[in-house]
Short mmCIF file of C-alpha atoms in Angstrom, two decimals:
data_model
loop_
_atom_site.label_atom_id
_atom_site.label_comp_id
_atom_site.label_asym_id
_atom_site.label_seq_id
_atom_site.Cartn_x
_atom_site.Cartn_y
_atom_site.Cartn_z
CA GLY V 161 12.28 -1.48 5.97
CA ALA V 162 9.91 -3.72 7.95
CA VAL V 163 7.82 -6.30 6.14
CA VAL V 164 4.09 -6.85 6.38
CA SER V 165 2.49 -9.85 4.62
CA GLN V 166 -1.06 -10.64 3.72
CA HIS V 167 -2.88 -13.91 3.04
CA PRO V 168 -4.45 -14.71 0.70
CA SER V 169 -3.44 -12.33 -2.06
CA ARG V 170 -6.57 -13.19 -4.05
CA VAL V 171 -9.86 -14.81 -3.04
CA ILE V 172 -13.02 -15.53 -5.01
CA CYS V 173 -16.05 -16.48 -2.96
CA LYS V 174 -19.72 -16.90 -3.42
CA SER V 175 -22.19 -14.39 -2.15
CA GLY V 176 -23.18 -15.20 1.54
CA THR V 177 -19.97 -16.88 2.55
CA SER V 178 -17.43 -15.47 4.85
CA VAL V 179 -13.83 -14.72 4.06
CA LYS V 180 -10.83 -14.20 6.46
CA ILE V 181 -7.92 -12.10 5.51
CA GLU V 182 -4.69 -12.26 7.54
CA CYS V 183 -2.15 -9.50 8.12
CA ARG V 184 1.24 -10.25 9.63
CA SER V 185 4.10 -8.15 10.64
CA LEU V 186 7.16 -10.37 9.94
CA ASP V 187 10.05 -8.73 11.65
CA PHE V 188 8.55 -6.38 14.21
CA GLN V 189 5.80 -6.32 16.70
CA ALA V 190 2.83 -4.10 15.87
CA THR V 191 0.53 -3.07 18.67
CA THR V 192 -1.47 -1.15 16.13
CA MET V 193 -2.55 -2.36 12.74
CA PHE V 194 -4.91 -0.58 10.25
CA TRP V 195 -7.28 -2.05 7.72
CA TYR V 196 -7.99 -0.01 4.46
CA ARG V 197 -10.25 -0.72 1.47
CA GLN V 198 -9.55 0.41 -2.02
CA PHE V 199 -12.06 0.44 -4.95
CA PRO V 200 -10.70 0.56 -8.46
CA LYS V 201 -9.08 3.87 -9.35
CA GLN V 202 -9.75 5.29 -5.96
CA SER V 203 -7.73 6.06 -2.84
CA LEU V 204 -7.40 4.06 0.22
CA MET V 205 -10.16 4.44 2.79
CA LEU V 206 -9.52 3.49 6.39
CA MET V 207 -11.97 0.90 7.63
CA ALA V 208 -10.73 0.27 11.17
CA THR V 209 -7.88 0.46 13.62
CA SER V 210 -6.86 -2.84 15.21
CA ASN V 211 -5.26 -2.84 18.63
CA GLU V 212 -3.70 -5.89 20.11
CA GLY V 213 -5.65 -7.15 23.07
CA SER V 214 -8.57 -4.74 22.71
CA LYS V 215 -11.61 -4.03 20.40
CA ALA V 216 -11.08 -2.63 16.99
CA THR V 217 -12.04 1.09 16.39
CA TYR V 218 -14.21 1.35 13.28
CA GLU V 219 -14.64 4.36 11.02
CA GLN V 220 -17.94 5.86 10.47
CA GLY V 221 -20.11 3.84 8.06
CA VAL V 222 -18.15 0.61 8.53
CA GLU V 223 -20.26 -2.13 10.03
CA LYS V 224 -18.41 -3.80 12.77
CA ASP V 225 -20.63 -6.94 12.65
CA LYS V 226 -19.91 -7.40 8.96
CA PHE V 227 -16.10 -6.74 9.09
CA LEU V 228 -14.83 -8.59 12.10
CA ILE V 229 -11.36 -7.71 13.21
CA ASN V 230 -9.30 -9.77 15.68
CA HIS V 231 -5.75 -8.63 16.74
CA ALA V 232 -4.89 -11.83 18.59
CA SER V 233 -1.12 -11.20 18.86
CA LEU V 234 1.54 -8.58 18.25
CA THR V 235 2.15 -9.84 14.80
CA LEU V 236 -1.26 -10.85 13.54
CA SER V 237 -4.54 -9.11 12.88
CA THR V 238 -7.36 -10.79 10.88
CA LEU V 239 -10.31 -9.23 8.97
CA THR V 240 -13.22 -11.43 8.39
CA VAL V 241 -15.86 -10.27 5.85
CA THR V 242 -18.94 -12.01 6.89
CA SER V 243 -21.84 -12.78 4.59
CA ALA V 244 -19.97 -11.20 1.68
CA HIS V 245 -21.93 -9.69 -1.19
CA PRO V 246 -20.69 -8.40 -4.61
CA GLU V 247 -20.49 -4.85 -3.32
CA ASP V 248 -17.87 -6.02 -0.84
CA SER V 249 -15.46 -6.90 -3.78
CA SER V 250 -12.46 -4.67 -3.36
CA PHE V 251 -8.83 -4.47 -2.57
CA TYR V 252 -8.16 -4.82 1.13
CA ILE V 253 -4.86 -3.60 2.50
CA CYS V 254 -3.56 -3.69 5.98
CA SER V 255 -0.72 -1.62 7.47
CA ALA V 256 1.32 -1.92 10.63
CA ARG V 257 2.94 0.77 12.59
CA ASP V 258 6.54 0.01 13.37
CA PRO V 259 7.05 1.21 17.01
CA ARG V 260 10.89 1.41 16.52
CA GLY V 261 12.50 4.57 15.56
CA SER V 262 10.09 7.49 15.30
CA GLY V 263 7.18 5.23 15.45
CA ASN V 264 5.48 7.13 12.72
CA GLU V 265 6.24 4.97 9.80
CA GLN V 266 3.48 2.58 8.58
CA PHE V 267 4.34 -0.44 6.40
CA PHE V 268 1.79 -1.72 4.06
CA GLY V 269 0.87 -5.32 3.17
CA PRO V 270 0.67 -6.32 -0.49
CA GLY V 271 -3.19 -6.34 -0.35
CA THR V 272 -5.88 -8.92 -0.82
CA ARG V 273 -8.20 -8.82 -3.93
CA LEU V 274 -11.58 -10.01 -2.92
CA THR V 275 -14.15 -10.84 -5.61
CA VAL V 276 -17.59 -11.87 -4.45
CA LEU V 277 -19.74 -13.56 -7.16
CA GLY E 121 -12.94 17.33 8.52
CA GLU E 122 -9.46 16.58 7.16
CA SER E 123 -9.14 16.14 3.47
CA VAL E 124 -6.10 15.57 1.33
CA GLY E 125 -6.45 16.10 -2.39
CA LEU E 126 -4.35 16.21 -5.43
CA HIS E 127 -4.48 18.76 -8.27
CA LEU E 128 -3.86 16.32 -11.25
CA PRO E 129 -5.23 12.84 -11.51
CA THR E 130 -2.79 11.88 -14.36
CA LEU E 131 0.73 12.95 -15.34
CA SER E 132 2.61 11.84 -18.33
CA VAL E 133 6.30 12.60 -18.63
CA GLN E 134 9.21 11.59 -20.93
CA GLU E 135 11.83 9.29 -19.56
CA GLY E 136 14.59 11.39 -18.09
CA ASP E 137 12.46 14.37 -17.40
CA ASN E 138 11.67 15.56 -13.93
CA SER E 139 8.18 15.00 -12.57
CA ILE E 140 6.27 17.05 -9.97
CA ILE E 141 3.27 15.77 -8.26
CA ASN E 142 1.22 18.10 -6.16
CA CYS E 143 -1.13 17.75 -3.23
CA ALA E 144 -3.16 20.03 -1.13
CA TYR E 145 -4.36 19.49 2.45
CA SER E 146 -6.96 21.15 4.48
CA ASN E 147 -6.03 20.76 8.10
CA SER E 148 -3.51 23.37 9.19
CA ALA E 149 -2.72 21.27 12.24
CA SER E 150 -1.39 18.42 10.13
CA ASP E 151 2.09 17.81 11.41
CA TYR E 152 3.36 14.84 9.40
CA PHE E 153 3.12 14.06 5.56
CA ILE E 154 4.06 11.10 3.60
CA TRP E 155 4.28 10.22 -0.06
CA TYR E 156 3.58 6.60 -1.21
CA LYS E 157 3.96 4.87 -4.50
CA GLN E 158 1.47 2.20 -5.52
CA GLU E 159 2.01 -0.15 -8.38
CA SER E 160 -0.89 -2.04 -9.84
CA GLY E 161 -2.21 -4.70 -7.71
CA LYS E 162 0.15 -3.92 -4.84
CA GLY E 163 0.22 -2.28 -1.50
CA PRO E 164 1.53 1.33 -1.04
CA GLN E 165 5.30 1.68 -0.77
CA PHE E 166 6.84 4.40 1.35
CA ILE E 167 8.82 6.99 -0.53
CA ILE E 168 9.53 9.80 1.69
CA ASP E 169 8.17 11.77 4.62
CA ILE E 170 8.37 15.29 6.07
CA ARG E 171 7.47 16.88 9.32
CA SER E 172 5.73 20.24 9.57
CA ASN E 173 8.84 21.74 11.03
CA MET E 174 10.58 21.43 7.78
CA ASP E 175 9.92 22.76 4.32
CA LYS E 176 12.10 20.48 2.16
CA ARG E 177 13.50 16.93 2.49
CA GLN E 178 15.52 15.16 -0.07
CA GLY E 179 15.97 11.39 -0.69
CA GLN E 180 17.44 9.49 -3.58
CA ARG E 181 16.12 11.19 -6.72
CA VAL E 182 13.05 12.44 -4.72
CA THR E 183 12.46 15.70 -2.98
CA VAL E 184 9.39 16.73 -0.92
CA LEU E 185 8.54 20.30 -0.47
CA LEU E 186 6.07 21.56 2.11
CA ASN E 187 4.43 24.99 1.95
CA LYS E 188 2.53 25.37 5.18
CA THR E 189 1.20 28.88 4.28
CA VAL E 190 -0.80 27.55 1.36
CA LYS E 191 -1.12 24.00 2.76
CA HIS E 192 0.54 22.40 -0.17
CA LEU E 193 2.90 19.47 -0.66
CA SER E 194 4.78 18.35 -3.62
CA LEU E 195 6.85 15.43 -4.73
CA GLN E 196 9.62 15.97 -7.21
CA ILE E 197 11.19 13.00 -8.99
CA ALA E 198 14.36 13.65 -10.81
CA ALA E 199 15.25 11.89 -13.96
CA THR E 200 12.05 9.93 -14.06
CA GLN E 201 12.41 6.29 -15.21
CA PRO E 202 9.84 3.75 -16.52
CA GLY E 203 10.01 2.07 -13.20
CA ASP E 204 8.59 5.14 -11.58
CA SER E 205 5.27 4.64 -13.39
CA ALA E 206 2.68 4.10 -10.66
CA VAL E 207 -0.04 5.94 -8.71
CA TYR E 208 1.40 8.36 -6.19
CA PHE E 209 -0.49 9.21 -2.94
CA CYS E 210 0.16 11.89 -0.46
CA ALA E 211 -1.08 11.07 3.05
CA THR E 212 -1.20 12.90 6.33
CA ARG E 213 -1.58 11.53 9.79
CA GLY E 214 -5.06 11.68 11.30
CA GLY E 215 -6.62 10.46 14.43
CA SER E 216 -5.20 9.88 17.84
CA GLN E 217 -3.93 6.35 16.84
CA GLY E 218 -1.96 7.50 13.86
CA ASN E 219 -4.08 6.34 10.98
CA LEU E 220 -3.31 7.84 7.61
CA ILE E 221 -5.62 10.02 5.46
CA PHE E 222 -4.91 9.52 1.70
CA GLY E 223 -5.25 11.94 -1.13
CA LYS E 224 -6.96 10.88 -4.32
CA GLY E 225 -3.78 9.84 -6.07
CA THR E 226 -1.99 10.85 -9.30
CA LYS E 227 -1.10 8.33 -11.99
CA LEU E 228 2.38 8.89 -13.29
CA SER E 229 3.09 7.49 -16.74
CA VAL E 230 6.64 7.45 -18.02
CA LYS E 231 7.10 7.40 -21.82
CA PRO E 232 10.28 5.80 -23.00
#
């Protein structure tokens, strides 16, 4: 199957700083990528949909000025957590939809564990 | 709104036994369903999917059953192995851009 990578895999930062997480589709071009957040022992919750060349679509309750998304190319989307606070500590996972084949299948990155001190 | 839920939060089985993980969904218009496996500290891994025009689909050691009448989905794992230990999520496609809506998850533990 297609491969999606994330970087970094883990990050620890101080409260008030900003953190950038990268999501790359390695062997296919993804016009649409998705960002999810997962708290411990909970399910994945969609934060936003990232479209190449246009503004991201945010889910209700997700602050667009706090979680900045940039889909600069067909293989890269970035999520920047601005002015991070301890409550932003979570597992952030991206996925990319592979347009080949049925176009339905989404491939997930390995996730980024963010810890805000 | 759409919700996807699971009946059992945890499931413990003996190695070699069959496992059945259940899922209920609320939107009768849902047309595509997927099962994912998530190991600790990793992203979800695609297992198998099924469209609403089917009621059964088989993969390698896994079978997904869809009952649209009662809006129920199940994942059957044959001859469960220790490597199958993980959290399993059902998901359905939501939104116009194809984002996924995930169920709560079932933790499968396989006893050797």
